[in-house]
Tab-separated table of C-alpha atoms in Angstrom:
chain	number	residue	atom	x	y	z
A	1	ASP	CA	-0.096	0.039	-0.011
A	2	SER	CA	3.037	2.430	0.469
A	3	LEU	CA	4.029	2.116	-3.056
A	4	PRO	CA	1.277	4.591	-4.490
A	5	GLN	CA	1.701	6.772	-1.351
A	6	ILE	CA	5.411	7.294	-1.770
A	7	SER	CA	5.245	7.599	-5.560
A	8	ALA	CA	2.680	10.561	-5.041
A	9	LEU	CA	5.066	12.391	-2.668
A	10	ALA	CA	8.082	12.010	-4.933
A	11	ILE	CA	5.916	13.252	-8.089
A	12	ALA	CA	4.269	16.057	-6.083
A	13	SER	CA	7.822	17.308	-4.903
A	14	GLY	CA	9.384	17.026	-8.379
A	15	ASN	CA	11.574	14.156	-7.494
A	16	GLY	CA	12.468	10.877	-9.269
A	17	LEU	CA	11.906	7.689	-7.235
A	18	LEU	CA	13.466	4.108	-7.042
A	19	LEU	CA	10.816	1.816	-5.615
A	20	LYS	CA	11.412	-1.547	-3.956
A	21	GLY	CA	8.720	-3.641	-2.905
A	22	GLY	CA	8.430	-6.919	-1.220
A	23	LYS	CA	9.187	-9.969	-3.273
A	24	GLU	CA	5.731	-11.544	-2.091
A	25	ALA	CA	4.052	-8.578	-4.128
A	26	ALA	CA	6.124	-8.705	-7.282
A	27	HIS	CA	3.405	-8.790	-9.593
A	28	SER	CA	1.446	-6.162	-7.834
A	29	ASN	CA	4.521	-3.942	-7.686
A	30	ALA	CA	5.063	-4.293	-11.521
A	31	ALA	CA	1.480	-3.446	-12.088
A	32	LEU	CA	1.577	-0.301	-9.961
A	33	HIS	CA	4.760	0.849	-11.421
A	34	ARG	CA	3.198	0.470	-14.938
A	35	VAL	CA	0.032	2.381	-13.990
A	36	ILE	CA	1.984	5.075	-12.100
A	37	GLY	CA	4.373	5.495	-15.102
A	38	ASP	CA	1.549	5.809	-17.607
A	39	ALA	CA	-0.177	8.507	-15.330
A	40	VAL	CA	3.267	10.530	-15.090
A	41	GLU	CA	3.364	10.475	-18.980
A	42	GLU	CA	-0.300	10.943	-19.569
A	43	SER	CA	-0.658	13.807	-17.209
A	44	SER	CA	2.356	15.713	-18.218
A	45	GLY	CA	1.515	15.454	-21.910
A	46	GLY	CA	4.666	13.292	-22.453
A	47	LYS	CA	6.927	15.938	-21.155
A	48	VAL	CA	8.006	13.899	-18.123
A	49	SER	CA	9.042	10.406	-18.891
A	50	ARG	CA	7.740	7.418	-17.128
A	51	GLU	CA	11.597	6.598	-16.217
A	52	ILE	CA	11.369	9.096	-13.529
A	53	ILE	CA	10.106	6.370	-11.337
A	54	ALA	CA	12.062	3.007	-11.476
A	55	LEU	CA	11.185	-0.433	-10.015
A	56	VAL	CA	14.135	-2.347	-7.943
A	57	THR	CA	13.509	-5.913	-8.179
A	58	SER	CA	16.351	-7.730	-6.349
A	59	ARG	CA	18.663	-7.309	-3.144
A	60	GLY	CA	21.497	-6.967	-5.488
A	61	GLN	CA	19.820	-3.820	-7.102
A	62	VAL	CA	19.567	-2.430	-3.492
A	63	ALA	CA	23.179	-2.819	-2.739
A	64	ASP	CA	24.196	-1.260	-6.139
A	65	MET	CA	21.596	1.593	-5.323
A	66	LEU	CA	23.332	2.226	-1.935
A	67	ASN	CA	26.484	3.066	-3.797
A	68	LEU	CA	24.886	5.875	-5.845
A	69	ASP	CA	25.711	8.523	-3.257
A	70	ASP	CA	26.442	10.986	-6.194
A	71	VAL	CA	22.972	10.957	-7.666
A	72	ILE	CA	20.803	9.655	-4.811
A	73	ASP	CA	20.098	12.562	-1.993
A	74	LEU	CA	18.092	10.451	0.188
A	75	VAL	CA	16.819	6.903	1.189
A	76	ILE	CA	13.630	6.313	3.012
A	77	PRO	CA	13.615	2.664	3.872
A	78	ARG	CA	10.029	1.227	4.712
A	79	GLY	CA	10.285	-2.510	6.008
A	80	SER	CA	11.631	-4.442	8.781
A	81	ASN	CA	14.171	-3.022	11.351
A	82	LYS	CA	16.795	-5.355	9.721
A	83	LEU	CA	16.210	-3.715	6.375
A	84	VAL	CA	16.750	-0.248	7.807
A	85	SER	CA	19.787	-1.128	9.813
A	86	TYR	CA	21.140	-2.751	6.763
A	87	ILE	CA	20.688	0.501	4.607
A	88	LYS	CA	22.130	2.750	7.407
A	89	THR	CA	25.236	0.624	7.689
A	90	ASN	CA	26.037	0.132	3.974
A	91	THR	CA	25.539	3.536	2.505
A	92	ARG	CA	27.019	7.269	2.707
A	93	ILE	CA	23.626	8.570	1.430
A	94	PRO	CA	21.349	10.034	4.232
A	95	VAL	CA	18.692	7.780	5.389
A	96	LEU	CA	15.418	8.888	6.816
A	97	GLY	CA	14.720	5.559	8.850
A	98	HIS	CA	12.620	4.365	11.573
A	99	ALA	CA	12.926	2.022	14.405
A	100	ASP	CA	10.209	-0.804	15.064
A	101	GLY	CA	6.574	0.035	14.416
A	102	VAL	CA	4.565	2.252	12.304
A	103	CYS	CA	5.812	5.818	12.077
A	104	HIS	CA	3.893	8.674	10.590
A	105	VAL	CA	4.228	12.275	10.336
A	106	TYR	CA	1.235	14.392	9.737
């Protein structure tokens, strides 16, 4: 459920986005990525490419992404404490992480 919400925040703020959903929802993630890409292109009249939002599909791609500190400004991991800790430990990119539990800011 967070994939559309995070995408909307990125688009509204004028940012690109790399999305990584859970493996148990791979088909749903791909479908949502396709729909969001279509919406970006259609709503911009083709001025903004669907490639502004990419879908990361493997843990290896996550590791590669964490080395892109020259092009990625912020990582906002959503998932287990183990995932957040892994990301914080393995990148120089600023990480907006959380501890355990559901964390929201309104």
